[in-house]
Short mmCIF file of C-alpha atoms in Angstrom, two decimals:
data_model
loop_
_atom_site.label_atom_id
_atom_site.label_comp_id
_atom_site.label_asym_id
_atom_site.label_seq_id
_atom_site.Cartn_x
_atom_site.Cartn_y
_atom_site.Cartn_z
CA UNK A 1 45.15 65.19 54.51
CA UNK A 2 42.73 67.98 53.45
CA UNK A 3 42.07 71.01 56.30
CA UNK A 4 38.74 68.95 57.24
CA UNK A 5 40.85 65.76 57.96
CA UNK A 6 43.48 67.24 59.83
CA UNK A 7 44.51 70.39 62.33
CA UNK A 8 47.94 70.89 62.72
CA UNK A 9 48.45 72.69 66.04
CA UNK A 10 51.96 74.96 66.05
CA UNK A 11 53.34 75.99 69.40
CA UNK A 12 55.71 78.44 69.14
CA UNK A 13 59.09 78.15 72.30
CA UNK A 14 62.47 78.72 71.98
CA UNK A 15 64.53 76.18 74.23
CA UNK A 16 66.03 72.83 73.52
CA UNK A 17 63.38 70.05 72.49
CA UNK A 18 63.98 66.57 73.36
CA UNK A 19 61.38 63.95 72.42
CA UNK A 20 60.36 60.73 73.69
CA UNK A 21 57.63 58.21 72.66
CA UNK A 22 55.43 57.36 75.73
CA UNK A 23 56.85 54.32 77.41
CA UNK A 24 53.31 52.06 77.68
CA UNK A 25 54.95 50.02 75.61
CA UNK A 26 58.62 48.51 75.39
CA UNK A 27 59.04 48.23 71.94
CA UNK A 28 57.50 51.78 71.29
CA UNK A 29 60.30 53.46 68.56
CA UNK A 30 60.01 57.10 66.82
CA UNK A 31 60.43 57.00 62.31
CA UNK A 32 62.34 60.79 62.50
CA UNK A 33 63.07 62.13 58.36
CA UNK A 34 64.45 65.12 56.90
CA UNK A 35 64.63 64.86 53.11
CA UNK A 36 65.98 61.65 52.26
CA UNK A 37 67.17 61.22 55.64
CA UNK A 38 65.53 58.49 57.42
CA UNK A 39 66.38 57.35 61.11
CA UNK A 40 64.54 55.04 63.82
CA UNK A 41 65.35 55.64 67.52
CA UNK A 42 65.31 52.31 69.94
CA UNK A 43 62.58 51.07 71.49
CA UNK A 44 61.95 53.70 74.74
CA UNK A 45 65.01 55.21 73.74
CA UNK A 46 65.09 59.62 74.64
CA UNK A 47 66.00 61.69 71.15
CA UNK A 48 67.57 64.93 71.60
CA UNK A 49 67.40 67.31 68.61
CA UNK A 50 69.10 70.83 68.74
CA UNK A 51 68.39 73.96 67.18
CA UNK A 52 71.80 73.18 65.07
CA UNK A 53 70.57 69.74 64.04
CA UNK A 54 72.66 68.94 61.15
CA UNK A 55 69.47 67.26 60.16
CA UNK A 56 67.96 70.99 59.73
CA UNK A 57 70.42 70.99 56.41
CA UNK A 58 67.84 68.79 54.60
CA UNK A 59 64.60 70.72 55.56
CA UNK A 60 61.56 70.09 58.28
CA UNK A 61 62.67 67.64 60.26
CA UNK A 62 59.31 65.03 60.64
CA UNK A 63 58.91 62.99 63.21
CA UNK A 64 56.33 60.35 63.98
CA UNK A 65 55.74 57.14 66.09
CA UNK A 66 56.52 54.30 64.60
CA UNK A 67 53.36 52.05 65.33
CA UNK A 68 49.89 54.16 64.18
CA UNK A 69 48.24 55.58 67.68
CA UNK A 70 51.34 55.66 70.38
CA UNK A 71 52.27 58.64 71.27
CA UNK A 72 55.01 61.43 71.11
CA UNK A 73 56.33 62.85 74.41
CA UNK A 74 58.01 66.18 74.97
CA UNK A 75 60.08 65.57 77.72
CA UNK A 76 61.52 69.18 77.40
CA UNK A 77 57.92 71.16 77.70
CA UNK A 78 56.15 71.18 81.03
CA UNK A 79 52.36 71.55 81.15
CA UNK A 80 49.56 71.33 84.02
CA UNK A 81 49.75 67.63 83.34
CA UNK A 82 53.41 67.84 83.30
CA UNK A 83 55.15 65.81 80.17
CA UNK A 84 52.53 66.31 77.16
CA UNK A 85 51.48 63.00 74.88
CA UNK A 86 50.37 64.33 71.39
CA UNK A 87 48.74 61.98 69.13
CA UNK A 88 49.56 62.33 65.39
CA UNK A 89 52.90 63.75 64.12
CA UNK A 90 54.94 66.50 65.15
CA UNK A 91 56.96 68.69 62.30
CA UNK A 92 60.62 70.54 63.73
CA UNK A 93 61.15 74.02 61.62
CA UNK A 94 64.55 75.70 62.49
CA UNK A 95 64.44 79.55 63.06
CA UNK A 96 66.71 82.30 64.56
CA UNK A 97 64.94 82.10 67.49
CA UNK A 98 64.68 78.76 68.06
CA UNK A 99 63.24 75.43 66.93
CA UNK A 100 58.88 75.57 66.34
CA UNK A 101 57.21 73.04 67.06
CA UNK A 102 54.18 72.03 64.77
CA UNK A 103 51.85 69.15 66.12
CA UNK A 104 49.90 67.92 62.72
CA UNK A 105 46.57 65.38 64.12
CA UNK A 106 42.82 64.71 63.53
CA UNK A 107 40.12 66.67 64.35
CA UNK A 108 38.79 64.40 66.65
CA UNK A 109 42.15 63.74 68.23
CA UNK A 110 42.73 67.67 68.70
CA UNK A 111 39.71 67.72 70.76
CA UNK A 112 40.99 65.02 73.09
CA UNK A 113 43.21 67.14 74.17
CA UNK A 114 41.07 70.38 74.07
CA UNK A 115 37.83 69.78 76.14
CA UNK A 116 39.76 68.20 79.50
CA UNK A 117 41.93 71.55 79.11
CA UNK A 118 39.27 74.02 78.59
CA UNK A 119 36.55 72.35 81.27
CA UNK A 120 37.49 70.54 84.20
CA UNK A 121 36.78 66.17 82.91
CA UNK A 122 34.58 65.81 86.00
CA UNK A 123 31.40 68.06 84.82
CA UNK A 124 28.58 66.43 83.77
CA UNK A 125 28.42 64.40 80.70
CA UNK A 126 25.94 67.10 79.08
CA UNK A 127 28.27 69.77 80.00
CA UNK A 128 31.14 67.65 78.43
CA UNK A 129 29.28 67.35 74.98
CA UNK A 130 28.39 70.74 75.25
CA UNK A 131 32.12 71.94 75.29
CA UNK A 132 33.06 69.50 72.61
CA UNK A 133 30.30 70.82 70.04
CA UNK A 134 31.88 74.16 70.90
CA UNK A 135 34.99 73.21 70.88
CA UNK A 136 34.82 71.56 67.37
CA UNK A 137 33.01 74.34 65.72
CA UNK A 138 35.45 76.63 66.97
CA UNK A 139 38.64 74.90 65.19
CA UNK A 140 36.75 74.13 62.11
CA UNK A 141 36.29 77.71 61.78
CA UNK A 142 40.11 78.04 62.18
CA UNK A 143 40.65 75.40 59.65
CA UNK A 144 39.73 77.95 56.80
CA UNK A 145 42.76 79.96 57.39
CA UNK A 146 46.38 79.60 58.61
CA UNK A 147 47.15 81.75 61.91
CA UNK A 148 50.69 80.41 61.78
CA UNK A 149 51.11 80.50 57.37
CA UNK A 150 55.10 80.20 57.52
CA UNK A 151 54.87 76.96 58.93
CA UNK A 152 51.02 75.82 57.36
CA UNK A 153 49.42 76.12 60.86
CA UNK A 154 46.29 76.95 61.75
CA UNK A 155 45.92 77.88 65.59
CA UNK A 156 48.58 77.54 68.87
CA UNK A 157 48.01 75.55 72.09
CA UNK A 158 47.33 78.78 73.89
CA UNK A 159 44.38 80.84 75.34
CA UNK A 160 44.64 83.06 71.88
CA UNK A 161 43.03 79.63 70.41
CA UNK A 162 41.98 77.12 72.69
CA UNK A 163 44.18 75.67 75.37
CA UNK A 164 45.17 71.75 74.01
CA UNK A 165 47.56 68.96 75.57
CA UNK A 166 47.72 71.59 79.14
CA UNK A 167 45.44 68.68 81.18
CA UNK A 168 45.86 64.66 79.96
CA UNK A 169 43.22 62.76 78.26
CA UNK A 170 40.29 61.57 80.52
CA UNK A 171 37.85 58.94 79.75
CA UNK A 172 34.92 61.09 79.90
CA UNK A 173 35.82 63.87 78.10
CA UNK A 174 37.47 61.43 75.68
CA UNK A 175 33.41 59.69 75.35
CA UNK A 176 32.31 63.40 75.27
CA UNK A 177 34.20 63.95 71.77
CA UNK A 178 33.34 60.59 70.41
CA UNK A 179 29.91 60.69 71.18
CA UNK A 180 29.40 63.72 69.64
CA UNK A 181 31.44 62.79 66.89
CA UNK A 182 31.58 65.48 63.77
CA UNK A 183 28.68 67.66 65.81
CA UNK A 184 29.14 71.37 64.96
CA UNK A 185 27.22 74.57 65.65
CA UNK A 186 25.41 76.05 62.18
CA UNK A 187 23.94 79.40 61.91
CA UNK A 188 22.58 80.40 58.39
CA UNK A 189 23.93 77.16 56.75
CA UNK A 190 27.91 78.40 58.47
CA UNK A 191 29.69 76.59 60.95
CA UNK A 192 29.83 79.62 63.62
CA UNK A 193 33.06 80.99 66.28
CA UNK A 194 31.26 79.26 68.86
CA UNK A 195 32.79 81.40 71.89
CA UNK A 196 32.64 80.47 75.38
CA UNK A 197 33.49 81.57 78.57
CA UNK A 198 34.00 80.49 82.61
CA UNK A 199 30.69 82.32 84.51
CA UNK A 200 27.85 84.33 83.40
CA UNK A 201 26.00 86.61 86.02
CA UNK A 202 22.38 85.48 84.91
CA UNK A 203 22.88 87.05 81.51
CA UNK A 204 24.96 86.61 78.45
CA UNK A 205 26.19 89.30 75.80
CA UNK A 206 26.12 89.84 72.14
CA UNK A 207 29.55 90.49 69.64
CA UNK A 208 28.97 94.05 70.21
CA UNK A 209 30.43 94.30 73.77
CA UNK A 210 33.68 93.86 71.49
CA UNK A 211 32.61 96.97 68.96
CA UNK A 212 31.23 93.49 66.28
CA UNK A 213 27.93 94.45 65.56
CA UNK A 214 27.38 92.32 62.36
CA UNK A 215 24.93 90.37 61.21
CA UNK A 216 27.02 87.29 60.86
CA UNK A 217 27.24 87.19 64.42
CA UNK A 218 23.59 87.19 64.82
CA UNK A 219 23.89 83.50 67.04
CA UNK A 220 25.26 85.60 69.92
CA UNK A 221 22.35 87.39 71.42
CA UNK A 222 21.86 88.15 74.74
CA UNK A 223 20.37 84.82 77.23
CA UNK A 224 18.96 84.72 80.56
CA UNK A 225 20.92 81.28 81.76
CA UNK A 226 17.86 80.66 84.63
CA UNK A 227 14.90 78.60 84.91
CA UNK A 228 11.64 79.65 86.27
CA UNK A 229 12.91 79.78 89.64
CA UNK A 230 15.90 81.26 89.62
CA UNK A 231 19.43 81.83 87.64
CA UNK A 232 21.22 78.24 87.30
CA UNK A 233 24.44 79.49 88.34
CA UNK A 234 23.18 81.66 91.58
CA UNK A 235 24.92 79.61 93.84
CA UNK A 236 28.84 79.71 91.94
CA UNK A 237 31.36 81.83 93.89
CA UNK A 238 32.37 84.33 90.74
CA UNK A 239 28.03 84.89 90.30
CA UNK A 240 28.54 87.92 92.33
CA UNK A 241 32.21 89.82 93.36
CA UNK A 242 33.03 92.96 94.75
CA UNK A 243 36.27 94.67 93.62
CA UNK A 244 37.80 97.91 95.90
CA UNK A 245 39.82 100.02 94.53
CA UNK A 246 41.83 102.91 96.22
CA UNK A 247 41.82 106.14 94.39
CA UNK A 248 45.41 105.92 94.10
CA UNK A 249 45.66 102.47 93.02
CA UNK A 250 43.45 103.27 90.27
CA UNK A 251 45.06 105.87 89.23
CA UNK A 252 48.27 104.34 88.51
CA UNK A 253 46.59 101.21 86.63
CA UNK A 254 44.29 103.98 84.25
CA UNK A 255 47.35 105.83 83.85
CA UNK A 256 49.61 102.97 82.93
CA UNK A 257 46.54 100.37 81.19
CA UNK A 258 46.01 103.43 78.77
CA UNK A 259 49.36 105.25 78.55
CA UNK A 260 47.74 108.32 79.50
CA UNK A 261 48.31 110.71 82.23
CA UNK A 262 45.15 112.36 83.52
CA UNK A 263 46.63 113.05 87.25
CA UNK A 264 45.44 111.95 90.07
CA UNK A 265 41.65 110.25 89.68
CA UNK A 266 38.46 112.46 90.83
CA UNK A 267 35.92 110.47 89.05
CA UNK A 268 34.55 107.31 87.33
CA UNK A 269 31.76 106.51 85.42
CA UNK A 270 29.84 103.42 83.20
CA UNK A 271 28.65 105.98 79.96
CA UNK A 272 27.33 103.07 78.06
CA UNK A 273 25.82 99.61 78.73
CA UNK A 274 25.43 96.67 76.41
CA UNK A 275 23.06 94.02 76.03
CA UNK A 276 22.89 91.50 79.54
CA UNK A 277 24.17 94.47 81.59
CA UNK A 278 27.84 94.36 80.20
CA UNK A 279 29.91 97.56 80.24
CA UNK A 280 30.40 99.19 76.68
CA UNK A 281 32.62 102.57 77.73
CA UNK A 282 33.82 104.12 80.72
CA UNK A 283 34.70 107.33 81.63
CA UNK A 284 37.74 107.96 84.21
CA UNK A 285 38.62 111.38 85.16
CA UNK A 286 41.19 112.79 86.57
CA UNK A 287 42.86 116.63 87.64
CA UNK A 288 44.57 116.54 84.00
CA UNK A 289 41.88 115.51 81.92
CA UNK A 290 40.01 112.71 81.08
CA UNK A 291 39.86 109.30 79.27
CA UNK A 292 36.87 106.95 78.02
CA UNK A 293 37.81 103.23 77.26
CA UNK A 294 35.48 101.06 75.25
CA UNK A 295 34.73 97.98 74.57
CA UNK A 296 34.05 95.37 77.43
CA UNK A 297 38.22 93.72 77.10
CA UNK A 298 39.60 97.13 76.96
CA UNK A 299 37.77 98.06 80.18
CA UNK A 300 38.62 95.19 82.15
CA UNK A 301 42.11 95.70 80.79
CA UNK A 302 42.26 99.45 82.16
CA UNK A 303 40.68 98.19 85.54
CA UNK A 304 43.34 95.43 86.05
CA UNK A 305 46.45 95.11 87.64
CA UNK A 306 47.85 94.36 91.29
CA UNK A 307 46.64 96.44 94.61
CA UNK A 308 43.37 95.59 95.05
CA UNK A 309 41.47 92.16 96.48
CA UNK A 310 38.52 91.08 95.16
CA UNK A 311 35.87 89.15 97.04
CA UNK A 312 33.63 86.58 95.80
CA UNK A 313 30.27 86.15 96.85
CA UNK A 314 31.10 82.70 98.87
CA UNK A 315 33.93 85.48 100.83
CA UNK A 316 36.53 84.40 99.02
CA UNK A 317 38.96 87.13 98.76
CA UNK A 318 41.61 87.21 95.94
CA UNK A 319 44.45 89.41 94.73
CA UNK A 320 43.37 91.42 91.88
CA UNK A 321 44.65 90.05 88.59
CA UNK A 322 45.41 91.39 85.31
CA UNK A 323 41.71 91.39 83.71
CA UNK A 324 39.01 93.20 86.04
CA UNK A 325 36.94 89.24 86.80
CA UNK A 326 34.09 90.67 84.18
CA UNK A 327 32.89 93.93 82.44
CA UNK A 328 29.49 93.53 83.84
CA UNK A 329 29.43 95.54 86.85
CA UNK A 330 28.67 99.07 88.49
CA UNK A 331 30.46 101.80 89.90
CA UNK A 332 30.45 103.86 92.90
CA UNK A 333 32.66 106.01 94.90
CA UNK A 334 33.13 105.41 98.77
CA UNK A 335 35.08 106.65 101.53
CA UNK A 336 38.44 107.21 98.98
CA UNK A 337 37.86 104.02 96.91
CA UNK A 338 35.70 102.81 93.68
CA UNK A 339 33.48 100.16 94.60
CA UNK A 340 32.81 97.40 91.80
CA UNK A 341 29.82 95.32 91.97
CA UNK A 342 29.89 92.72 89.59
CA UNK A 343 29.28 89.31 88.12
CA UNK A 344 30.66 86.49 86.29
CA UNK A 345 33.56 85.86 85.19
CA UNK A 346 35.00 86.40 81.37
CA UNK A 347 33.82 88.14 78.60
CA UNK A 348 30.21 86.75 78.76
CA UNK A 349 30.02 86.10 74.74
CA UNK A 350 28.42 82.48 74.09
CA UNK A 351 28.34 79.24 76.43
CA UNK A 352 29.19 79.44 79.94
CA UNK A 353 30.83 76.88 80.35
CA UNK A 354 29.55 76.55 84.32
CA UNK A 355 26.35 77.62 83.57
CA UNK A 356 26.40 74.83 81.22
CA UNK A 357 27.46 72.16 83.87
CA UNK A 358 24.38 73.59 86.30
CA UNK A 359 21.87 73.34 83.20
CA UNK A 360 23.47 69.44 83.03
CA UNK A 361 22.94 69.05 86.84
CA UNK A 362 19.30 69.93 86.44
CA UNK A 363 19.06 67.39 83.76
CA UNK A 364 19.23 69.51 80.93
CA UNK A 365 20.82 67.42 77.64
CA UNK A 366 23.53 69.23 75.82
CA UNK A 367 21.45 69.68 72.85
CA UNK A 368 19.04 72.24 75.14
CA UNK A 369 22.00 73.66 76.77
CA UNK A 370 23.54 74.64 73.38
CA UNK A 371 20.29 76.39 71.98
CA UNK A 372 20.20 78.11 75.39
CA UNK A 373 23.58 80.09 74.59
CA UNK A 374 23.16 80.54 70.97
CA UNK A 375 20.48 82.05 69.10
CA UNK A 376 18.92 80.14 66.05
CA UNK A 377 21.57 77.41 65.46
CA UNK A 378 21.28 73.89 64.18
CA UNK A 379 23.23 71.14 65.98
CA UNK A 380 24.54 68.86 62.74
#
């Protein structure tokens, strides 16, 4: 299969795998090879393989359903939909630490697994398309290189890529991908990194809220996400927040967040703002000395931790976590604590992906929500 046929996905845990083909069918049976080692299990029958699987002797140990399009089921891993099905073939590789798993499939079937884990399956069909367009253009972009090169793999399951197999196949995010079949995001005849993120605050940012100025990046510009009345996601619980912060709470988490120690906190400051509103540097200073953090994930890195609550603007008050919700906010100092007023939630680079379900509900189509969020692309 060339890279544009398939994307093998490589999840890297160290525990003892067993695999199982899906039981919708009785006489479902799993082909497993190393070398010129060739074994069938029974029909429905459970496989256990080991890190010291004297099948490991010959090589990757391949395994794959016997009958094209059942499925392969990892009773072993545990995900938000509990057992995962993957579609395609999975490869074993034997290391010190354990056994890696490498999930080889199609495009198309990648993405079935993709959009119901990175937006919830019952937003609107627009909103659906919309995530799989992004969704696509974001792996093809991955397919020109190998994050994982020791085993030929070219993203993980995780957040680091996109999150795939967490939430089971639905039938509408499953019509989302096939109806947008092969659809990807062009800027300047290249496929872009078609980022996205949970809420915006009204506004979007641009690349250089992560110090990535380039030209290349010229798709992410800053958007007002609003019609002529007012901002589409106005209404969402994380469109406003307000974060306090004790003085001495934030003192430990600048302290520890940026392995400094500048004593006990006496000031804080936004220095620099980026395009949409986004913090670009802060200043934090304290009866030792001083530190200034840039770059909108550092920040929210430096301003997160546990001690704080966080309300939303529907009152919805939450423990603090270990990103500050958003770097677009303000500071001020009152009665012994920082006050954060902010909104959205995520780095605010690309396609909200709930501003893109209220453009939907308003009857915008996916194609108009996608040229909403990025700047001078082509939808082909």
């Amino acid at each position: 299969l060339s890279l544009h046929d398939a994307l093998p996905i490589c999840s890297i845990i160290a525990i003892r795998y067993i695999f199982r083909v899906n039981m919708a069918k009785e006489e479902e049976s799993l082909k497993i090879q190393s070398g010129d080692e060739v074994r069938e299990s029974a029909p429905g029958e459970v496989v256990t393989i080991c890190p010291d699987d004297a099948m490991f002797a010959k090589g990757t140990i391949h395994i794959e359903p016997k009958e094209e399009g059942d499925l392969i089921a990892v009773v072993t891993l545990n995900r938000g939909c509990g057992v995962p099905n993957y579609r395609g073939k999975i490869e074993l590789f034997q290391t010190a630490e354990g056994v890696v798993i490498v999930n080889e499939l199609s495009m198309e079937q990648y993405l079935y697994g993709v959009v119901p884990s990175e937006m919830p399956a019952s937003y609107e069909p627009e909103a659906l398309k919309v995530q799989a367009v992004c969704a696509r253009s974001y792996a093809y972009k991955q397919t020109q290189g190998f994050g994982y090169p020791e085993y030929q793999a070219h993203i993980d399951d995780s957040t680091a890529f996109q999150v795939y197999g967490n939430s089971g196949e639905q039938a509408s995010t499953n019509r989302a991908v096939d109806e947008t079949r092969g659809q990807k995001l062009w800027y300047q005849d290249q496929v872009i990194t078609a980022y996205y993120f949970s809420t915006s605050c009204g506004k979007t940012t641009t690349a250089e809220a992560w110090g990535n100025a380039s030209p290349e990046k010229g798709y992410l510009q800053s958007a007002e996400i609003k019609d002529a009345e007012r901002d589409y996601e106005a209404d969402l619980p994380w469109y406003r927040w307000r974060a306090v912060i004790p003085t001495n709470v934030l003192t430990s988490m600048i302290n520890l967040n940026t392995q400094t120690n500048i004593g006990n906190v006496t000031s804080m400051e936004v220095t620099k703002y980026g395009p949409g509103g986004v913090a670009q540097q802060i200043v934090v200073t304290g009866e030792l000395g001083s530190v200034t953090v840039d770059t909108e994930n550092k920040i929210r890195t430096a301003l997160g931790g546990n001690g704080y609550t966080i309300e939303k603007q529907d009152g919805t008050v939450i423990d603090s976590m270990a990103l500050l919700p958003s770097a677009f906010f303000t500071v001020e100092y009152q009665d012994g604590n920082y006050v954060l007023d902010g909104g959205g939630f995520g780095h605010g680079i690309g396609m909200s992906q709930n501003g893109a379900n209220e453009m939907a509900k308003k009857g915008k189509n996916y194609l108009e929500i996608l040229t909403t969020f990025y700047h001078d692309v082509e939808v082909r």
